[in-house]
mmCIF file of C-alpha atoms in Angstrom:
data_model
loop_
_atom_site.group_PDB
_atom_site.id
_atom_site.type_symbol
_atom_site.label_atom_id
_atom_site.label_comp_id
_atom_site.label_asym_id
_atom_site.label_seq_id
_atom_site.Cartn_x
_atom_site.Cartn_y
_atom_site.Cartn_z
ATOM 1 C CA MET A 1 -45.803 -28.455 32.666
ATOM 2 C CA LYS A 2 -44.714 -30.975 30.388
ATOM 3 C CA THR A 3 -43.241 -29.151 27.501
ATOM 4 C CA LYS A 4 -41.352 -32.201 26.279
ATOM 5 C CA VAL A 5 -42.900 -35.807 25.457
ATOM 6 C CA LYS A 6 -41.788 -38.975 22.885
ATOM 7 C CA LEU A 7 -45.079 -41.442 21.763
ATOM 8 C CA ILE A 8 -45.197 -44.033 19.066
ATOM 9 C CA LEU A 9 -47.937 -43.628 16.821
ATOM 10 C CA ILE A 10 -49.470 -46.575 14.902
ATOM 11 C CA THR A 11 -51.987 -45.969 12.305
ATOM 12 C CA GLY A 12 -54.831 -48.805 11.815
ATOM 13 C CA ASP A 13 -54.135 -51.675 9.099
ATOM 14 C CA GLY A 14 -56.343 -51.957 6.261
ATOM 15 C CA GLY A 15 -59.452 -54.515 6.399
ATOM 16 C CA ASP A 16 -60.009 -57.845 3.771
ATOM 17 C CA GLY A 17 -61.402 -58.166 0.172
ATOM 18 C CA TRP A 18 -64.690 -60.510 0.151
ATOM 19 C CA VAL A 19 -64.671 -63.558 -2.200
ATOM 20 C CA SER A 20 -68.434 -63.641 -2.606
ATOM 21 C CA PHE A 21 -70.948 -64.411 -5.307
ATOM 22 C CA ARG A 22 -74.407 -63.277 -6.445
ATOM 23 C CA LYS A 23 -76.608 -65.901 -5.625
ATOM 24 C CA GLU A 24 -80.014 -65.621 -7.351
ATOM 25 C CA LYS A 25 -83.225 -67.806 -8.565
ATOM 26 C CA PHE A 26 -81.830 -68.963 -12.015
ATOM 27 C CA ALA A 27 -78.304 -67.674 -11.139
ATOM 28 C CA PRO A 28 -76.993 -69.603 -8.176
ATOM 29 C CA ARG A 29 -73.623 -68.616 -8.003
ATOM 30 C CA GLY A 30 -73.813 -65.297 -10.776
ATOM 31 C CA GLY A 31 -70.488 -62.618 -11.308
ATOM 32 C CA PRO A 32 -68.816 -61.861 -7.856
ATOM 33 C CA ASP A 33 -69.580 -59.689 -6.346
ATOM 34 C CA GLY A 34 -66.892 -59.342 -2.996
ATOM 35 C CA GLY A 35 -66.811 -56.600 -1.802
ATOM 36 C CA ASP A 36 -63.349 -54.192 -0.492
ATOM 37 C CA GLY A 37 -62.528 -53.575 2.942
ATOM 38 C CA GLY A 38 -61.688 -50.167 4.291
ATOM 39 C CA ASN A 39 -59.021 -48.005 4.224
ATOM 40 C CA GLY A 40 -57.177 -47.899 8.243
ATOM 41 C CA GLY A 41 -58.216 -45.056 10.367
ATOM 42 C CA ASP A 42 -55.305 -41.925 9.946
ATOM 43 C CA ILE A 43 -53.405 -40.282 12.717
ATOM 44 C CA VAL A 44 -54.677 -36.800 13.056
ATOM 45 C CA PHE A 45 -52.838 -33.564 15.334
ATOM 46 C CA ARG A 46 -55.186 -30.581 16.379
ATOM 47 C CA PRO A 47 -54.333 -27.472 17.756
ATOM 48 C CA ASN A 48 -56.334 -26.648 21.189
ATOM 49 C CA ARG A 49 -56.538 -23.159 22.935
ATOM 50 C CA ASP A 50 -57.315 -24.787 25.989
ATOM 51 C CA ILE A 51 -54.717 -27.677 26.725
ATOM 52 C CA TRP A 52 -51.524 -25.968 27.828
ATOM 53 C CA ASP A 53 -48.986 -28.769 28.387
ATOM 54 C CA LEU A 54 -48.477 -32.468 27.368
ATOM 55 C CA ARG A 55 -48.977 -33.945 30.325
ATOM 56 C CA SER A 56 -52.132 -35.651 29.572
ATOM 57 C CA PHE A 57 -49.620 -38.039 27.600
ATOM 58 C CA GLU A 58 -47.447 -39.093 30.919
ATOM 59 C CA GLU A 59 -49.646 -42.116 31.078
ATOM 60 C CA ASP A 60 -50.589 -43.205 27.231
ATOM 61 C CA GLN A 61 -47.327 -42.966 25.048
ATOM 62 C CA VAL A 62 -48.651 -45.885 22.695
ATOM 63 C CA LEU A 63 -51.536 -44.805 20.588
ATOM 64 C CA LYS A 64 -53.473 -45.804 17.464
ATOM 65 C CA SER A 65 -56.119 -45.329 15.062
ATOM 66 C CA GLY A 66 -58.255 -47.700 14.255
ATOM 67 C CA ASP A 67 -59.010 -50.555 11.614
ATOM 68 C CA GLY A 68 -60.805 -50.661 8.893
ATOM 69 C CA GLY A 69 -63.780 -53.376 8.659
ATOM 70 C CA ASN A 70 -63.231 -56.192 6.066
ATOM 71 C CA GLY A 71 -65.359 -56.182 2.477
ATOM 72 C CA GLY A 72 -68.832 -58.224 1.899
ATOM 73 C CA LYS A 73 -71.249 -59.985 -0.264
ATOM 74 C CA SER A 74 -73.605 -58.692 -2.443
ATOM 75 C CA LYS A 75 -69.960 -55.438 -3.302
ATOM 76 C CA LYS A 76 -70.407 -54.034 0.860
ATOM 77 C CA ASN A 77 -66.810 -52.428 1.232
ATOM 78 C CA GLY A 78 -65.691 -52.605 4.101
ATOM 79 C CA LYS A 79 -66.216 -49.295 7.219
ATOM 80 C CA LYS A 80 -63.492 -47.105 7.085
ATOM 81 C CA GLY A 81 -61.002 -47.087 10.674
ATOM 82 C CA GLU A 82 -61.683 -44.976 13.113
ATOM 83 C CA ASP A 83 -59.926 -41.711 12.552
ATOM 84 C CA LEU A 84 -57.309 -41.364 15.527
ATOM 85 C CA ILE A 85 -57.229 -37.105 16.849
ATOM 86 C CA ILE A 86 -54.706 -36.338 19.392
ATOM 87 C CA ASP A 87 -55.748 -32.856 20.529
ATOM 88 C CA VAL A 88 -52.414 -30.713 21.549
ATOM 89 C CA PRO A 89 -51.376 -26.701 22.519
ATOM 90 C CA VAL A 90 -51.035 -24.028 19.503
ATOM 91 C CA ASN A 91 -47.897 -23.792 18.531
ATOM 92 C CA THR A 92 -46.292 -27.151 18.663
ATOM 93 C CA LEU A 93 -43.255 -29.224 16.656
ATOM 94 C CA ILE A 94 -43.689 -32.264 15.643
ATOM 95 C CA LYS A 95 -39.889 -34.380 14.453
ATOM 96 C CA VAL A 96 -40.871 -37.949 13.231
ATOM 97 C CA SER A 97 -37.439 -40.066 13.422
ATOM 98 C CA GLY A 98 -35.754 -37.049 13.993
ATOM 99 C CA LYS A 99 -35.366 -35.471 11.050
ATOM 100 C CA GLU A 100 -39.236 -34.424 9.976
ATOM 101 C CA THR A 101 -40.936 -31.599 11.775
ATOM 102 C CA VAL A 102 -44.110 -29.703 11.003
ATOM 103 C CA VAL A 103 -45.529 -27.215 13.062
ATOM 104 C CA ILE A 104 -49.509 -27.555 14.417
ATOM 105 C CA ASN A 105 -50.970 -23.892 14.055
ATOM 106 C CA ASN A 106 -54.686 -22.792 12.932
ATOM 107 C CA LYS A 107 -55.064 -25.796 11.047
ATOM 108 C CA TYR A 108 -55.755 -29.991 11.654
ATOM 109 C CA VAL A 109 -52.425 -31.815 10.537
ATOM 110 C CA THR A 110 -52.926 -35.133 9.198
ATOM 111 C CA LEU A 111 -49.603 -37.015 10.334
ATOM 112 C CA LEU A 112 -50.118 -40.687 8.871
ATOM 113 C CA ARG A 113 -52.174 -42.950 6.764
ATOM 114 C CA GLY A 114 -53.778 -45.416 7.776
ATOM 115 C CA GLY A 115 -52.900 -49.117 5.516
ATOM 116 C CA ASP A 116 -55.348 -49.344 1.944
ATOM 117 C CA GLY A 117 -57.947 -51.574 2.319
ATOM 118 C CA GLY A 118 -58.103 -54.492 0.713
ATOM 119 C CA ARG A 119 -59.364 -55.714 -3.206
ATOM 120 C CA GLY A 120 -62.643 -57.897 -3.222
ATOM 121 C CA ASN A 121 -63.719 -60.939 -5.708
ATOM 122 C CA ARG A 122 -65.246 -58.546 -7.883
ATOM 123 C CA THR A 123 -62.627 -56.670 -8.814
ATOM 124 C CA PHE A 124 -60.055 -59.410 -10.429
ATOM 125 C CA LYS A 125 -62.907 -60.244 -12.980
ATOM 126 C CA ASN A 126 -61.658 -60.002 -16.361
ATOM 127 C CA SER A 127 -61.896 -61.775 -19.688
ATOM 128 C CA THR A 128 -60.168 -64.807 -19.401
ATOM 129 C CA ASN A 129 -61.279 -65.213 -15.985
ATOM 130 C CA GLN A 130 -64.706 -64.623 -14.889
ATOM 131 C CA GLU A 131 -64.808 -66.359 -11.796
ATOM 132 C CA PRO A 132 -62.333 -64.889 -9.682
ATOM 133 C CA LEU A 133 -61.500 -66.682 -6.155
ATOM 134 C CA LEU A 134 -58.803 -64.083 -5.005
ATOM 135 C CA ALA A 135 -58.401 -60.959 -2.950
ATOM 136 C CA GLU A 136 -55.990 -58.894 -1.451
ATOM 137 C CA SER A 137 -55.348 -58.755 2.302
ATOM 138 C CA GLY A 138 -55.645 -54.829 3.803
ATOM 139 C CA ASP A 139 -52.429 -53.359 3.824
ATOM 140 C CA GLY A 140 -50.893 -53.199 7.554
ATOM 141 C CA GLY A 141 -50.760 -49.621 9.074
ATOM 142 C CA VAL A 142 -47.335 -48.202 10.198
ATOM 143 C CA LYS A 143 -45.418 -47.717 13.646
ATOM 144 C CA VAL A 144 -43.546 -44.911 13.472
ATOM 145 C CA GLY A 145 -41.982 -42.921 16.755
ATOM 146 C CA VAL A 146 -42.532 -39.397 17.134
ATOM 147 C CA GLU A 147 -42.238 -35.705 19.754
ATOM 148 C CA LEU A 148 -44.042 -33.338 20.767
ATOM 149 C CA GLU A 149 -42.222 -29.850 21.891
ATOM 150 C CA ILE A 150 -45.228 -27.077 22.427
ATOM 151 C CA LYS A 151 -43.080 -24.240 21.278
ATOM 152 C CA ASP A 152 -45.547 -21.249 22.758
ATOM 153 C CA LEU A 153 -44.315 -21.241 25.692
ATOM 154 C CA PRO A 154 -46.054 -18.338 28.508
ATOM 155 C CA GLU A 155 -45.106 -14.589 27.397
ATOM 156 C CA VAL A 156 -45.616 -13.961 31.392
ATOM 157 C CA ALA A 157 -44.240 -15.897 34.460
ATOM 158 C CA LEU A 158 -45.750 -15.230 38.142
ATOM 159 C CA PHE A 159 -42.619 -16.399 40.850
ATOM 160 C CA GLY A 160 -41.979 -15.687 44.051
ATOM 161 C CA LEU A 161 -40.875 -17.309 47.775
ATOM 162 C CA SER A 162 -43.506 -20.533 48.649
ATOM 163 C CA ASN A 163 -47.015 -18.465 50.285
ATOM 164 C CA SER A 164 -45.924 -15.524 49.156
ATOM 165 C CA GLY A 165 -49.380 -14.843 46.988
ATOM 166 C CA LYS A 166 -48.755 -15.949 43.561
ATOM 167 C CA THR A 167 -51.571 -18.886 43.579
ATOM 168 C CA TYR A 168 -53.703 -15.671 44.950
ATOM 169 C CA ILE A 169 -52.426 -12.580 42.089
ATOM 170 C CA LEU A 170 -52.639 -15.962 38.705
ATOM 171 C CA ASN A 171 -56.647 -16.124 40.303
ATOM 172 C CA LYS A 172 -57.475 -12.755 40.324
ATOM 173 C CA LEU A 173 -55.929 -12.184 36.675
ATOM 174 C CA THR A 174 -57.284 -15.437 35.245
ATOM 175 C CA ASN A 175 -60.271 -16.728 36.920
ATOM 176 C CA MET A 176 -58.269 -19.376 37.158
ATOM 177 C CA ALA A 177 -60.257 -20.244 40.742
ATOM 178 C CA ALA A 178 -56.348 -22.175 41.646
ATOM 179 C CA LYS A 179 -56.173 -23.429 45.323
ATOM 180 C CA GLU A 180 -55.229 -20.884 47.874
ATOM 181 C CA ALA A 181 -53.803 -21.772 51.355
ATOM 182 C CA ASP A 182 -51.556 -20.193 53.912
ATOM 183 C CA TYR A 183 -49.548 -22.373 54.556
ATOM 184 C CA SER A 184 -46.572 -23.333 52.046
ATOM 185 C CA PHE A 185 -46.158 -25.094 49.031
ATOM 186 C CA THR A 186 -49.795 -25.482 48.049
ATOM 187 C CA THR A 187 -48.119 -25.175 44.639
ATOM 188 C CA THR A 188 -46.127 -28.190 43.539
ATOM 189 C CA THR A 189 -46.297 -27.876 40.031
ATOM 190 C CA PRO A 190 -46.567 -25.339 37.338
ATOM 191 C CA ASN A 191 -50.302 -23.420 36.568
ATOM 192 C CA ILE A 192 -50.346 -22.715 34.015
ATOM 193 C CA ALA A 193 -54.147 -20.070 32.613
ATOM 194 C CA GLU A 194 -54.516 -16.540 30.352
ATOM 195 C CA ILE A 195 -55.655 -13.543 30.875
ATOM 196 C CA LYS A 196 -57.922 -12.292 28.723
ATOM 197 C CA SER A 197 -59.095 -9.672 26.983
ATOM 198 C CA ASP A 198 -60.993 -7.393 24.422
ATOM 199 C CA ILE A 199 -58.028 -7.689 22.207
ATOM 200 C CA GLU A 200 -56.321 -11.029 22.767
ATOM 201 C CA ASN A 201 -55.120 -13.977 25.187
ATOM 202 C CA ILE A 202 -52.077 -13.601 27.292
ATOM 203 C CA LYS A 203 -50.602 -16.557 28.655
ATOM 204 C CA ILE A 204 -49.394 -16.603 31.982
ATOM 205 C CA ILE A 205 -47.688 -19.150 34.146
ATOM 206 C CA GLU A 206 -46.996 -19.785 38.016
ATOM 207 C CA ILE A 207 -43.428 -21.008 38.510
ATOM 208 C CA PRO A 208 -43.876 -23.260 42.110
ATOM 209 C CA ASP A 209 -41.463 -23.151 45.726
ATOM 210 C CA PHE A 210 -38.933 -20.943 44.653
ATOM 211 C CA ILE A 211 -38.044 -21.106 48.057
ATOM 212 C CA ASN A 212 -35.775 -23.639 47.243
ATOM 213 C CA TYR A 213 -34.280 -22.872 44.282
ATOM 214 C CA LYS A 214 -32.571 -26.294 43.709
ATOM 215 C CA LYS A 215 -36.191 -27.659 43.093
ATOM 216 C CA ALA A 216 -37.422 -24.361 41.722
ATOM 217 C CA SER A 217 -34.670 -24.493 38.902
ATOM 218 C CA LYS A 218 -36.501 -27.377 37.455
ATOM 219 C CA TYR A 219 -38.827 -25.098 35.820
ATOM 220 C CA THR A 220 -37.160 -22.170 34.993
ATOM 221 C CA HIS A 221 -36.577 -23.381 31.267
ATOM 222 C CA LEU A 222 -39.985 -22.365 31.411
ATOM 223 C CA LEU A 223 -38.918 -18.226 31.223
ATOM 224 C CA ALA A 224 -36.945 -18.740 28.212
ATOM 225 C CA ASP A 225 -39.659 -16.607 26.253
ATOM 226 C CA ILE A 226 -41.156 -15.212 28.342
ATOM 227 C CA LYS A 227 -42.707 -11.396 28.512
ATOM 228 C CA VAL A 228 -43.284 -10.000 31.601
ATOM 229 C CA LEU A 229 -41.154 -11.211 35.279
ATOM 230 C CA VAL A 230 -43.672 -10.659 37.530
ATOM 231 C CA VAL A 231 -42.082 -11.379 41.561
ATOM 232 C CA ILE A 232 -44.295 -11.217 43.957
ATOM 233 C CA ILE A 233 -43.060 -10.649 47.873
ATOM 234 C CA ASN A 234 -44.254 -10.394 50.794
ATOM 235 C CA HIS A 235 -42.998 -6.344 51.695
ATOM 236 C CA ASN A 236 -41.274 -6.990 55.385
ATOM 237 C CA ASP A 237 -37.697 -5.838 56.971
ATOM 238 C CA ASN A 238 -36.156 -8.458 54.121
ATOM 239 C CA THR A 239 -37.955 -6.917 51.025
ATOM 240 C CA LYS A 240 -34.826 -6.254 49.245
ATOM 241 C CA GLU A 241 -32.496 -9.033 50.422
ATOM 242 C CA ILE A 242 -34.859 -11.121 49.035
ATOM 243 C CA TYR A 243 -35.537 -9.995 45.494
ATOM 244 C CA GLU A 244 -31.700 -8.818 45.008
ATOM 245 C CA GLN A 245 -31.538 -12.860 45.535
ATOM 246 C CA MET A 246 -34.049 -13.954 43.789
ATOM 247 C CA MET A 247 -32.711 -12.373 41.147
ATOM 248 C CA GLN A 248 -29.770 -13.458 41.511
ATOM 249 C CA ASN A 249 -30.617 -17.221 41.106
ATOM 250 C CA ILE A 250 -32.199 -16.486 37.794
ATOM 251 C CA THR A 251 -30.075 -14.418 36.116
ATOM 252 C CA GLY A 252 -29.386 -15.262 32.815
ATOM 253 C CA LYS A 253 -32.813 -17.378 32.858
ATOM 254 C CA THR A 254 -34.490 -14.499 31.220
ATOM 255 C CA PRO A 255 -34.518 -12.641 27.751
ATOM 256 C CA ALA A 256 -32.412 -9.393 28.538
ATOM 257 C CA SER A 257 -34.985 -7.524 26.940
ATOM 258 C CA CYS A 258 -37.687 -8.987 30.153
ATOM 259 C CA ALA A 259 -40.147 -6.225 31.794
ATOM 260 C CA LYS A 260 -40.046 -6.706 35.153
ATOM 261 C CA ILE A 261 -43.358 -5.764 37.784
ATOM 262 C CA LEU A 262 -43.317 -6.192 41.737
ATOM 263 C CA ILE A 263 -45.997 -6.888 43.932
ATOM 264 C CA LEU A 264 -45.279 -6.450 47.655
ATOM 265 C CA ASN A 265 -48.336 -9.140 49.363
ATOM 266 C CA ARG A 266 -49.258 -8.063 52.439
ATOM 267 C CA PHE A 267 -48.047 -4.584 52.234
ATOM 268 C CA VAL A 268 -49.168 -1.844 55.234
ATOM 269 C CA GLU A 269 -49.379 1.628 54.698
ATOM 270 C CA THR A 270 -47.747 3.239 57.430
ATOM 271 C CA THR A 271 -44.845 1.643 56.003
ATOM 272 C CA LYS A 272 -42.403 3.239 53.215
ATOM 273 C CA GLU A 273 -41.332 0.795 49.457
ATOM 274 C CA PRO A 274 -38.660 -0.176 49.928
ATOM 275 C CA SER A 275 -36.254 0.859 47.000
ATOM 276 C CA LEU A 276 -34.849 -1.888 44.046
ATOM 277 C CA GLY A 277 -34.296 -0.078 41.118
ATOM 278 C CA ILE A 278 -37.869 -0.807 39.207
ATOM 279 C CA GLU A 279 -39.963 2.283 38.252
ATOM 280 C CA GLN A 280 -43.116 2.928 40.165
ATOM 281 C CA ASP A 281 -45.842 2.341 37.713
ATOM 282 C CA ARG A 282 -44.580 -0.811 37.429
ATOM 283 C CA VAL A 283 -44.555 -1.706 41.205
ATOM 284 C CA PHE A 284 -48.160 -3.254 43.132
ATOM 285 C CA CYS A 285 -48.517 -3.430 46.437
ATOM 286 C CA VAL A 286 -51.618 -5.724 47.676
ATOM 287 C CA ILE A 287 -53.308 -3.847 50.788
ATOM 288 C CA ASP A 288 -56.031 -6.037 52.923
ATOM 289 C CA GLY A 289 -56.349 -8.476 49.962
ATOM 290 C CA LYS A 290 -56.883 -5.724 47.532
ATOM 291 C CA ILE A 291 -55.332 -4.640 44.402
ATOM 292 C CA ASP A 292 -55.728 -2.874 40.890
ATOM 293 C CA VAL A 293 -56.035 -5.998 38.775
ATOM 294 C CA GLY A 294 -57.708 -3.355 36.085
ATOM 295 C CA LYS A 295 -54.350 -2.007 36.630
ATOM 296 C CA LEU A 296 -52.175 -4.725 36.787
ATOM 297 C CA LYS A 297 -54.200 -6.655 33.767
ATOM 298 C CA SER A 298 -53.333 -3.492 30.595
ATOM 299 C CA LEU A 299 -50.129 -3.363 32.386
ATOM 300 C CA ILE A 300 -48.806 -6.326 31.623
ATOM 301 C CA ALA A 301 -50.576 -5.442 28.411
ATOM 302 C CA LYS A 302 -48.875 -3.273 26.978
ATOM 303 C CA LEU A 303 -45.454 -4.740 27.601
ATOM 304 C CA THR A 304 -46.372 -7.694 25.809
ATOM 305 C CA LYS A 305 -47.356 -6.747 22.674
ATOM 306 C CA GLU A 306 -43.495 -6.115 21.677
ATOM 307 C CA PRO A 307 -41.997 -6.845 19.987
ATOM 308 C CA PRO A 308 -44.851 -10.180 19.811
ATOM 309 C CA LYS A 309 -43.710 -13.885 18.904
ATOM 310 C CA GLU A 310 -43.416 -14.755 15.770
ATOM 311 C CA THR A 311 -45.221 -18.108 13.918
ATOM 312 C CA ALA A 312 -43.698 -20.781 11.708
ATOM 313 C CA PRO A 313 -46.512 -21.166 9.030
ATOM 314 C CA SER A 314 -49.736 -24.059 9.430
ATOM 315 C CA VAL A 315 -50.152 -27.064 7.722
ATOM 316 C CA GLN A 316 -52.778 -28.379 6.520
ATOM 317 C CA GLU A 317 -52.141 -31.611 5.471
ATOM 318 C CA VAL A 318 -48.504 -34.072 6.304
ATOM 319 C CA PHE A 319 -48.755 -37.171 5.043
ATOM 320 C CA ILE A 320 -45.502 -39.314 5.899
ATOM 321 C CA HIS A 321 -46.678 -42.100 4.944
ATOM 322 C CA GLU A 322 -48.896 -42.940 2.253
ATOM 323 C CA PRO A 323 -49.497 -46.390 1.484
ATOM 324 C CA PRO A 324 -48.569 -47.458 -1.628
ATOM 325 C CA ILE A 325 -51.135 -47.790 -4.428
ATOM 326 C CA ILE A 326 -50.452 -50.461 -6.563
ATOM 327 C CA LYS A 327 -51.310 -50.257 -10.365
ATOM 328 C CA GLY A 328 -49.795 -52.817 -11.593
ATOM 329 C CA PHE A 329 -47.073 -55.735 -11.152
ATOM 330 C CA GLU A 330 -43.534 -55.023 -10.336
ATOM 331 C CA ARG A 331 -40.579 -56.211 -11.789
ATOM 332 C CA PRO A 332 -39.967 -60.205 -9.844
ATOM 333 C CA ASN A 333 -38.268 -59.412 -6.401
ATOM 334 C CA PHE A 334 -36.913 -62.204 -4.781
ATOM 335 C CA SER A 335 -34.310 -63.973 -3.431
ATOM 336 C CA TYR A 336 -33.742 -68.245 -3.888
ATOM 337 C CA SER A 337 -31.815 -69.686 -1.419
ATOM 338 C CA GLY A 338 -31.298 -73.476 0.506
ATOM 339 C CA GLY A 339 -35.233 -74.382 -1.308
ATOM 340 C CA VAL A 340 -36.684 -71.373 -0.459
ATOM 341 C CA VAL A 341 -38.407 -68.902 -2.410
ATOM 342 C CA GLU A 342 -39.249 -65.826 -0.718
ATOM 343 C CA ILE A 343 -40.754 -63.365 -2.141
ATOM 344 C CA PHE A 344 -40.962 -58.952 -1.424
ATOM 345 C CA ASP A 345 -43.723 -57.836 -3.910
ATOM 346 C CA ASN A 346 -46.234 -56.542 -1.601
ATOM 347 C CA LYS A 347 -49.392 -56.784 -4.069
ATOM 348 C CA LEU A 348 -48.124 -60.793 -4.686
ATOM 349 C CA VAL A 349 -48.173 -61.321 -0.849
ATOM 350 C CA ARG A 350 -51.747 -59.461 -0.047
ATOM 351 C CA ILE A 351 -53.570 -61.701 -2.904
ATOM 352 C CA ALA A 352 -51.609 -65.109 -1.126
ATOM 353 C CA LYS A 353 -52.766 -63.715 2.073
ATOM 354 C CA GLY A 354 -55.940 -62.514 1.388
ATOM 355 C CA SER A 355 -57.361 -65.480 -0.924
ATOM 356 C CA ASN A 356 -57.947 -69.203 0.558
ATOM 357 C CA LEU A 357 -55.211 -70.636 -1.439
ATOM 358 C CA SER A 358 -56.444 -74.360 -0.150
ATOM 359 C CA LYS A 359 -58.969 -75.064 -2.591
ATOM 360 C CA PRO A 360 -57.090 -76.215 -5.767
ATOM 361 C CA GLU A 361 -58.813 -73.299 -8.322
ATOM 362 C CA ALA A 362 -57.463 -70.607 -6.558
ATOM 363 C CA GLN A 363 -55.021 -72.247 -6.566
ATOM 364 C CA LEU A 364 -54.417 -72.504 -10.099
ATOM 365 C CA GLN A 365 -55.999 -68.259 -10.500
ATOM 366 C CA PHE A 366 -53.165 -67.655 -8.496
ATOM 367 C CA HIS A 367 -50.544 -69.412 -10.537
ATOM 368 C CA ASN A 368 -52.089 -68.025 -13.616
ATOM 369 C CA LEU A 369 -51.429 -65.074 -12.741
ATOM 370 C CA LEU A 370 -47.312 -65.434 -11.148
ATOM 371 C CA ASN A 371 -47.244 -66.609 -14.481
ATOM 372 C CA LYS A 372 -48.770 -63.230 -15.841
ATOM 373 C CA SER A 373 -46.216 -61.058 -13.555
ATOM 374 C CA GLY A 374 -43.666 -63.207 -14.886
ATOM 375 C CA TYR A 375 -42.100 -65.143 -11.588
ATOM 376 C CA LEU A 376 -42.405 -68.505 -13.237
ATOM 377 C CA LYS A 377 -40.275 -67.893 -15.981
ATOM 378 C CA ALA A 378 -37.948 -65.475 -12.530
ATOM 379 C CA PHE A 379 -38.638 -69.008 -10.653
ATOM 380 C CA GLU A 380 -37.023 -71.182 -13.554
ATOM 381 C CA ASP A 381 -34.275 -69.108 -15.067
ATOM 382 C CA ALA A 382 -32.570 -68.855 -11.078
ATOM 383 C CA GLY A 383 -32.566 -72.552 -10.931
ATOM 384 C CA VAL A 384 -35.692 -73.000 -7.816
ATOM 385 C CA THR A 385 -36.594 -76.697 -8.218
ATOM 386 C CA LYS A 386 -40.115 -78.026 -7.726
ATOM 387 C CA GLY A 387 -40.811 -78.644 -3.929
ATOM 388 C CA SER A 388 -38.971 -75.744 -3.424
ATOM 389 C CA ILE A 389 -41.280 -73.944 -0.547
ATOM 390 C CA ILE A 390 -42.098 -70.744 -1.995
ATOM 391 C CA LYS A 391 -43.126 -67.723 0.876
ATOM 392 C CA PHE A 392 -45.535 -64.661 0.652
ATOM 393 C CA GLY A 393 -45.551 -63.354 4.163
ATOM 394 C CA GLU A 394 -47.032 -66.064 5.945
ATOM 395 C CA VAL A 395 -48.485 -67.952 3.415
ATOM 396 C CA GLU A 396 -46.553 -70.815 1.843
ATOM 397 C CA MET A 397 -46.676 -73.125 -1.305
ATOM 398 C CA GLU A 398 -44.926 -75.404 -2.249
ATOM 399 C CA PHE A 399 -43.915 -75.140 -6.035
ATOM 400 C CA LYS A 400 -44.422 -77.666 -8.470
#
């Protein structure tokens, strides 16, 4: 059973805005009609009661949502990127960058938003620019490291020596149909399932291979929150000695309030039950492959009722990454060194990237945008000389 895992989550990029013009019979180049790009896909966590652990992430630990589609002509907006929905066990804790924590209980949690889609050229139309050639590239997604940890561990644990009948009892209690065999080490990893009843479902785990404590000890952390420990031992002359040794091995690994149930497998009616200090109504015998399953289930349900575990409140939406909403130009934000100007204004960077600045008309419109936003005056004040290179991310222009 895997209870912790580290993942890299990447949200989708926003799609690019489009540059196009309406074409009609008597208006070969009508007004701008370039559509906006679609937003990138979000990353959403969904609680799933049919999932018990995090083993599904062992091979795929880098997960990405879909990119948004580009805008198109005739005011067609790009498609939103496909959301990535990640199923996890109920009551899973998410640690983001070692700071943020989110507990998933009964509701979806939108953890990360995708990048915003870029604006098409129709949004750049104004009274002084009726034929805009500028558009905006989509905002990039975000890459975040997270750690998942299961907080809702099993309430009941089955354990015993190898080949003591643990899987047989698990199947009887849960109808799980796990593999059974009459030889050692049939179970090599923990099995986990639910005991279903009309009132509530109880999570139960089978701990494998307790004949070798060093090997089994890597699973004892799963016993930290259990309410009932079901010990299964083959009935023979060494039953008491084996039981005492097993209890010694897990001392301090289970809560002090943990109740114990003993199941004596392969019990022969003509023999005497060993005295192990367990109340008589908590001792069960498997005789000729049969056990009173109904009585065992009822006892487990009774012992797990009090007190109930506290669960953290559900959180419906948490946006660790919310793409910035660009309403207007910020104050000029750039650096100038060695004849190179580097622009840090994300709005301008996205417009430069989303426009075809190889066209003189587009260059002129972009120049006017720089002037309107105060950058040309700021360049002059900073002593930027003609011929300097202005970098907008990957896009470069010469300052003239």
